[in-house]
Amino acid sequence: MAGTRQILLIQGGGAGVHDEWDDKLCDSLRRELGNGYEVRYPHMPDEDDPSYARWSAAIRREMAALDGGAVAVGHSVGATILVNALVERPPEQELRAIVLVAAPFVGAGGWPGDEFELRHDLGARLPQGVPVHVFHGLRDETVPPSHADLYARAIPHAQLHLLPGRDHQLNNDLSEVAKAISTDDLGSVTQE
């Protein structure tokens, strides 16, 4: 769509998540952003068994189809794979922002795991000059809110948004995410 800003939303992992859970996040984001935005919400392969190899390949294909200035948003394990994929191979087109929602931190202090393990120099390896926002509900019982703090340490330039009373799905309300995306200078959004 000409004249629209593109948003790529990567779902979380689990059986039925795309159509039964994260579709509500997509609906909220579309509603909150309104006209002028195109939210792309691809179905990740084998969503019930997220694999870095399969998902990162799908994310790269989706990224290659975006125009410059798009915003990459990931939810839950989709955010973890998204950020790993961006570190491993930055997109050819410049991103306007990277947004991580309820992302598990895999590595020291977070969850154990080899396939998704985040690098200690994560912030330095992400595309330079691209604002990063980390959103996490303080009532998230799936991924502890302490994981957001681990991201903030690993990506020192990230803006941290801790949302009281919100669960892993941010209560299916991405209004704060939409506000960050629609702000002209994404780097100027203050911590919630």
C-alpha atoms as a PDB file:
ATOM      1  CA  MET A   1       0.000   0.000   0.000  1.00  0.00           C
ATOM      2  CA  ALA A   2       1.508   3.300  -1.101  1.00  0.00           C
ATOM      3  CA  GLY A   3       2.055   5.897   1.618  1.00  0.00           C
ATOM      4  CA  THR A   4       1.578   3.481   4.494  1.00  0.00           C
ATOM      5  CA  ARG A   5       4.088   2.529   7.144  1.00  0.00           C
ATOM      6  CA  GLN A   6       4.699  -1.190   7.376  1.00  0.00           C
ATOM      7  CA  ILE A   7       4.686  -3.152  10.616  1.00  0.00           C
ATOM      8  CA  LEU A   8       5.867  -6.762  10.713  1.00  0.00           C
ATOM      9  CA  LEU A   9       4.345  -8.613  13.691  1.00  0.00           C
ATOM     10  CA  ILE A  10       5.938 -11.955  14.567  1.00  0.00           C
ATOM     11  CA  GLN A  11       3.731 -14.258  16.625  1.00  0.00           C
ATOM     12  CA  GLY A  12       4.681 -16.212  19.721  1.00  0.00           C
ATOM     13  CA  GLY A  13       5.082 -19.982  19.780  1.00  0.00           C
ATOM     14  CA  GLY A  14       2.616 -22.703  20.731  1.00  0.00           C
ATOM     15  CA  ALA A  15      -0.213 -24.706  19.222  1.00  0.00           C
ATOM     16  CA  GLY A  16      -2.869 -22.402  17.778  1.00  0.00           C
ATOM     17  CA  VAL A  17      -1.141 -19.195  18.880  1.00  0.00           C
ATOM     18  CA  HIS A  18      -1.381 -17.428  15.494  1.00  0.00           C
ATOM     19  CA  ASP A  19      -5.151 -17.835  15.110  1.00  0.00           C
ATOM     20  CA  GLU A  20      -6.328 -18.161  18.719  1.00  0.00           C
ATOM     21  CA  TRP A  21      -4.047 -15.894  20.792  1.00  0.00           C
ATOM     22  CA  ASP A  22      -1.781 -13.465  19.001  1.00  0.00           C
ATOM     23  CA  ASP A  23      -4.441 -12.601  16.422  1.00  0.00           C
ATOM     24  CA  LYS A  24      -5.965 -10.480  19.210  1.00  0.00           C
ATOM     25  CA  LEU A  25      -2.653  -8.616  19.534  1.00  0.00           C
ATOM     26  CA  CYS A  26      -2.649  -8.046  15.788  1.00  0.00           C
ATOM     27  CA  ASP A  27      -6.248  -6.782  15.883  1.00  0.00           C
ATOM     28  CA  SER A  28      -5.399  -4.414  18.738  1.00  0.00           C
ATOM     29  CA  LEU A  29      -2.340  -3.073  16.923  1.00  0.00           C
ATOM     30  CA  ARG A  30      -4.289  -2.510  13.703  1.00  0.00           C
ATOM     31  CA  ARG A  31      -7.127  -0.798  15.566  1.00  0.00           C
ATOM     32  CA  GLU A  32      -4.812   1.419  17.622  1.00  0.00           C
ATOM     33  CA  LEU A  33      -2.614   2.446  14.673  1.00  0.00           C
ATOM     34  CA  GLY A  34      -5.509   3.110  12.331  1.00  0.00           C
ATOM     35  CA  ASN A  35      -5.132   4.250   8.740  1.00  0.00           C
ATOM     36  CA  GLY A  36      -1.675   4.815   7.365  1.00  0.00           C
ATOM     37  CA  TYR A  37      -0.262   1.544   8.670  1.00  0.00           C
ATOM     38  CA  GLU A  38      -0.084  -1.914   7.159  1.00  0.00           C
ATOM     39  CA  VAL A  39       0.352  -4.639   9.790  1.00  0.00           C
ATOM     40  CA  ARG A  40       1.758  -7.833   8.294  1.00  0.00           C
ATOM     41  CA  TYR A  41       1.117 -10.871  10.458  1.00  0.00           C
ATOM     42  CA  PRO A  42       2.598 -14.004   8.859  1.00  0.00           C
ATOM     43  CA  HIS A  43       1.973 -17.504  10.154  1.00  0.00           C
ATOM     44  CA  MET A  44       5.276 -18.922  11.409  1.00  0.00           C
ATOM     45  CA  PRO A  45       6.126 -22.517  10.397  1.00  0.00           C
ATOM     46  CA  ASP A  46       5.429 -25.261  12.942  1.00  0.00           C
ATOM     47  CA  GLU A  47       4.202 -22.746  15.505  1.00  0.00           C
ATOM     48  CA  ASP A  48       3.769 -25.458  18.129  1.00  0.00           C
ATOM     49  CA  ASP A  49       7.502 -26.261  17.969  1.00  0.00           C
ATOM     50  CA  PRO A  50       9.399 -23.009  17.305  1.00  0.00           C
ATOM     51  CA  SER A  51      12.732 -23.642  15.648  1.00  0.00           C
ATOM     52  CA  TYR A  52      15.277 -20.893  15.214  1.00  0.00           C
ATOM     53  CA  ALA A  53      16.301 -22.224  11.796  1.00  0.00           C
ATOM     54  CA  ARG A  54      12.734 -22.378  10.418  1.00  0.00           C
ATOM     55  CA  TRP A  55      11.450 -19.198  12.034  1.00  0.00           C
ATOM     56  CA  SER A  56      14.502 -17.043  11.277  1.00  0.00           C
ATOM     57  CA  ALA A  57      14.341 -18.099   7.609  1.00  0.00           C
ATOM     58  CA  ALA A  58      10.653 -17.115   7.518  1.00  0.00           C
ATOM     59  CA  ILE A  59      11.402 -13.804   9.267  1.00  0.00           C
ATOM     60  CA  ARG A  60      14.166 -13.016   6.755  1.00  0.00           C
ATOM     61  CA  ARG A  61      11.783 -13.682   3.849  1.00  0.00           C
ATOM     62  CA  GLU A  62       9.214 -11.369   5.418  1.00  0.00           C
ATOM     63  CA  MET A  63      11.844  -8.691   6.083  1.00  0.00           C
ATOM     64  CA  ALA A  64      13.044  -8.836   2.477  1.00  0.00           C
ATOM     65  CA  ALA A  65       9.509  -7.956   1.320  1.00  0.00           C
ATOM     66  CA  LEU A  66       9.332  -4.812   3.480  1.00  0.00           C
ATOM     67  CA  ASP A  67      10.031  -1.270   2.381  1.00  0.00           C
ATOM     68  CA  GLY A  68      12.634   0.810   4.195  1.00  0.00           C
ATOM     69  CA  GLY A  69      11.411   2.366   7.435  1.00  0.00           C
ATOM     70  CA  ALA A  70       9.320  -0.596   8.595  1.00  0.00           C
ATOM     71  CA  VAL A  71       8.904  -1.515  12.263  1.00  0.00           C
ATOM     72  CA  ALA A  72       9.654  -5.088  13.390  1.00  0.00           C
ATOM     73  CA  VAL A  73       7.532  -6.279  16.348  1.00  0.00           C
ATOM     74  CA  GLY A  74       7.882  -9.679  17.997  1.00  0.00           C
ATOM     75  CA  HIS A  75       5.812 -11.306  20.729  1.00  0.00           C
ATOM     76  CA  SER A  76       7.133 -13.849  23.218  1.00  0.00           C
ATOM     77  CA  VAL A  77       9.469 -16.435  21.651  1.00  0.00           C
ATOM     78  CA  GLY A  78       8.825 -14.732  18.296  1.00  0.00           C
ATOM     79  CA  ALA A  79      10.531 -11.631  19.715  1.00  0.00           C
ATOM     80  CA  THR A  80      13.500 -13.689  20.911  1.00  0.00           C
ATOM     81  CA  ILE A  81      13.922 -15.286  17.496  1.00  0.00           C
ATOM     82  CA  LEU A  82      13.391 -11.919  15.763  1.00  0.00           C
ATOM     83  CA  VAL A  83      16.143 -10.203  17.731  1.00  0.00           C
ATOM     84  CA  ASN A  84      18.506 -13.150  17.176  1.00  0.00           C
ATOM     85  CA  ALA A  85      17.789 -13.090  13.441  1.00  0.00           C
ATOM     86  CA  LEU A  86      18.471  -9.322  13.295  1.00  0.00           C
ATOM     87  CA  VAL A  87      21.804  -9.819  15.056  1.00  0.00           C
ATOM     88  CA  GLU A  88      22.788 -12.727  12.842  1.00  0.00           C
ATOM     89  CA  ARG A  89      21.895 -10.974   9.600  1.00  0.00           C
ATOM     90  CA  PRO A  90      20.597  -7.386   9.624  1.00  0.00           C
ATOM     91  CA  PRO A  91      17.927  -6.658   7.010  1.00  0.00           C
ATOM     92  CA  GLU A  92      18.915  -4.945   3.772  1.00  0.00           C
ATOM     93  CA  GLN A  93      16.243  -2.285   4.269  1.00  0.00           C
ATOM     94  CA  GLU A  94      16.646   0.078   7.203  1.00  0.00           C
ATOM     95  CA  LEU A  95      14.247  -0.487  10.092  1.00  0.00           C
ATOM     96  CA  ARG A  96      12.469   2.377  11.822  1.00  0.00           C
ATOM     97  CA  ALA A  97      12.277   0.489  15.145  1.00  0.00           C
ATOM     98  CA  ILE A  98      12.454  -2.901  16.836  1.00  0.00           C
ATOM     99  CA  VAL A  99       9.750  -3.715  19.399  1.00  0.00           C
ATOM    100  CA  LEU A 100       9.936  -6.712  21.735  1.00  0.00           C
ATOM    101  CA  VAL A 101       6.763  -7.692  23.617  1.00  0.00           C
ATOM    102  CA  ALA A 102       6.896 -10.146  26.550  1.00  0.00           C
ATOM    103  CA  ALA A 103      10.127 -11.588  25.194  1.00  0.00           C
ATOM    104  CA  PRO A 104      11.874 -14.375  27.070  1.00  0.00           C
ATOM    105  CA  PHE A 105      15.559 -13.689  27.601  1.00  0.00           C
ATOM    106  CA  VAL A 106      17.487 -16.845  26.811  1.00  0.00           C
ATOM    107  CA  GLY A 107      20.910 -16.832  28.389  1.00  0.00           C
ATOM    108  CA  ALA A 108      22.601 -15.811  31.643  1.00  0.00           C
ATOM    109  CA  GLY A 109      19.966 -14.858  34.219  1.00  0.00           C
ATOM    110  CA  GLY A 110      17.067 -15.871  31.971  1.00  0.00           C
ATOM    111  CA  TRP A 111      15.926 -19.157  30.532  1.00  0.00           C
ATOM    112  CA  PRO A 112      18.452 -21.849  29.609  1.00  0.00           C
ATOM    113  CA  GLY A 113      18.699 -22.888  26.003  1.00  0.00           C
ATOM    114  CA  ASP A 114      21.195 -23.308  23.241  1.00  0.00           C
ATOM    115  CA  GLU A 115      19.151 -22.652  20.130  1.00  0.00           C
ATOM    116  CA  PHE A 116      17.886 -19.171  21.096  1.00  0.00           C
ATOM    117  CA  GLU A 117      20.739 -18.059  23.372  1.00  0.00           C
ATOM    118  CA  LEU A 118      21.258 -14.310  23.141  1.00  0.00           C
ATOM    119  CA  ARG A 119      24.704 -12.812  22.781  1.00  0.00           C
ATOM    120  CA  HIS A 120      26.183 -10.796  25.636  1.00  0.00           C
ATOM    121  CA  ASP A 121      26.850  -7.921  23.187  1.00  0.00           C
ATOM    122  CA  LEU A 122      23.309  -7.973  21.801  1.00  0.00           C
ATOM    123  CA  GLY A 123      22.829  -4.187  21.753  1.00  0.00           C
ATOM    124  CA  ALA A 124      26.057  -3.561  19.855  1.00  0.00           C
ATOM    125  CA  ARG A 125      25.159  -6.151  17.212  1.00  0.00           C
ATOM    126  CA  LEU A 126      21.650  -4.896  16.411  1.00  0.00           C
ATOM    127  CA  PRO A 127      21.271  -2.515  13.457  1.00  0.00           C
ATOM    128  CA  GLN A 128      22.887   0.745  14.582  1.00  0.00           C
ATOM    129  CA  GLY A 129      20.743   3.805  15.187  1.00  0.00           C
ATOM    130  CA  VAL A 130      17.492   1.823  15.300  1.00  0.00           C
ATOM    131  CA  PRO A 131      15.403   2.478  18.438  1.00  0.00           C
ATOM    132  CA  VAL A 132      14.515  -0.610  20.461  1.00  0.00           C
ATOM    133  CA  HIS A 133      11.467  -0.802  22.729  1.00  0.00           C
ATOM    134  CA  VAL A 134      10.925  -3.574  25.276  1.00  0.00           C
ATOM    135  CA  PHE A 135       7.352  -3.980  26.572  1.00  0.00           C
ATOM    136  CA  HIS A 136       6.515  -6.361  29.401  1.00  0.00           C
ATOM    137  CA  GLY A 137       3.475  -6.842  31.623  1.00  0.00           C
ATOM    138  CA  LEU A 138       4.227  -6.936  35.337  1.00  0.00           C
ATOM    139  CA  ARG A 139       1.638  -9.724  35.775  1.00  0.00           C
ATOM    140  CA  ASP A 140       3.183 -11.944  33.108  1.00  0.00           C
ATOM    141  CA  GLU A 141       3.119 -15.488  34.511  1.00  0.00           C
ATOM    142  CA  THR A 142       4.615 -17.027  31.365  1.00  0.00           C
ATOM    143  CA  VAL A 143       7.800 -14.947  31.070  1.00  0.00           C
ATOM    144  CA  PRO A 144       8.880 -13.267  34.321  1.00  0.00           C
ATOM    145  CA  PRO A 145       9.112  -9.449  34.101  1.00  0.00           C
ATOM    146  CA  SER A 146      12.768  -9.737  35.174  1.00  0.00           C
ATOM    147  CA  HIS A 147      13.481 -10.817  31.570  1.00  0.00           C
ATOM    148  CA  ALA A 148      12.692  -7.258  30.435  1.00  0.00           C
ATOM    149  CA  ASP A 149      15.423  -5.990  32.762  1.00  0.00           C
ATOM    150  CA  LEU A 150      17.856  -8.496  31.229  1.00  0.00           C
ATOM    151  CA  TYR A 151      17.033  -7.100  27.764  1.00  0.00           C
ATOM    152  CA  ALA A 152      17.534  -3.565  29.055  1.00  0.00           C
ATOM    153  CA  ARG A 153      21.012  -4.532  30.270  1.00  0.00           C
ATOM    154  CA  ALA A 154      21.885  -6.366  27.039  1.00  0.00           C
ATOM    155  CA  ILE A 155      20.574  -3.488  24.886  1.00  0.00           C
ATOM    156  CA  PRO A 156      21.565  -0.356  26.846  1.00  0.00           C
ATOM    157  CA  HIS A 157      19.872   2.000  24.368  1.00  0.00           C
ATOM    158  CA  ALA A 158      16.509   0.165  24.622  1.00  0.00           C
ATOM    159  CA  GLN A 159      13.489   1.951  26.050  1.00  0.00           C
ATOM    160  CA  LEU A 160      11.918  -0.211  28.750  1.00  0.00           C
ATOM    161  CA  HIS A 161       8.124  -0.141  29.201  1.00  0.00           C
ATOM    162  CA  LEU A 162       6.911  -2.102  32.243  1.00  0.00           C
ATOM    163  CA  LEU A 163       3.118  -2.237  32.287  1.00  0.00           C
ATOM    164  CA  PRO A 164       1.362  -2.744  35.658  1.00  0.00           C
ATOM    165  CA  GLY A 165      -1.556  -5.170  35.733  1.00  0.00           C
ATOM    166  CA  ARG A 166      -0.762  -6.625  32.297  1.00  0.00           C
ATOM    167  CA  ASP A 167      -0.231 -10.312  31.507  1.00  0.00           C
ATOM    168  CA  HIS A 168       1.826 -12.147  28.884  1.00  0.00           C
ATOM    169  CA  GLN A 169      -0.597 -11.013  26.167  1.00  0.00           C
ATOM    170  CA  LEU A 170      -0.596  -7.468  27.625  1.00  0.00           C
ATOM    171  CA  ASN A 171      -4.309  -8.139  28.189  1.00  0.00           C
ATOM    172  CA  ASN A 172      -4.657  -8.145  24.373  1.00  0.00           C
ATOM    173  CA  ASP A 173      -4.042  -4.394  24.396  1.00  0.00           C
ATOM    174  CA  LEU A 174      -1.147  -3.039  22.356  1.00  0.00           C
ATOM    175  CA  SER A 175      -2.133   0.622  22.742  1.00  0.00           C
ATOM    176  CA  GLU A 176       1.233   1.518  24.323  1.00  0.00           C
ATOM    177  CA  VAL A 177       3.052  -0.310  21.533  1.00  0.00           C
ATOM    178  CA  ALA A 178       0.989   1.582  18.933  1.00  0.00           C
ATOM    179  CA  LYS A 179       1.765   4.866  20.692  1.00  0.00           C
ATOM    180  CA  ALA A 180       5.498   4.113  20.532  1.00  0.00           C
ATOM    181  CA  ILE A 181       5.253   3.157  16.853  1.00  0.00           C
ATOM    182  CA  SER A 182       3.222   6.203  15.866  1.00  0.00           C
ATOM    183  CA  THR A 183       5.451   8.673  17.695  1.00  0.00           C
ATOM    184  CA  ASP A 184       7.404  10.626  15.077  1.00  0.00           C
ATOM    185  CA  ASP A 185      10.681  10.202  16.959  1.00  0.00           C
ATOM    186  CA  LEU A 186      10.547   6.651  18.313  1.00  0.00           C
ATOM    187  CA  GLY A 187      13.540   7.358  20.517  1.00  0.00           C
ATOM    188  CA  SER A 188      11.676  10.041  22.484  1.00  0.00           C
ATOM    189  CA  VAL A 189       9.045   7.818  24.103  1.00  0.00           C
ATOM    190  CA  THR A 190       9.528   7.805  27.857  1.00  0.00           C
ATOM    191  CA  GLN A 191       9.574   4.798  30.169  1.00  0.00           C
ATOM    192  CA  GLU A 192       6.111   3.873  31.422  1.00  0.00           C
END
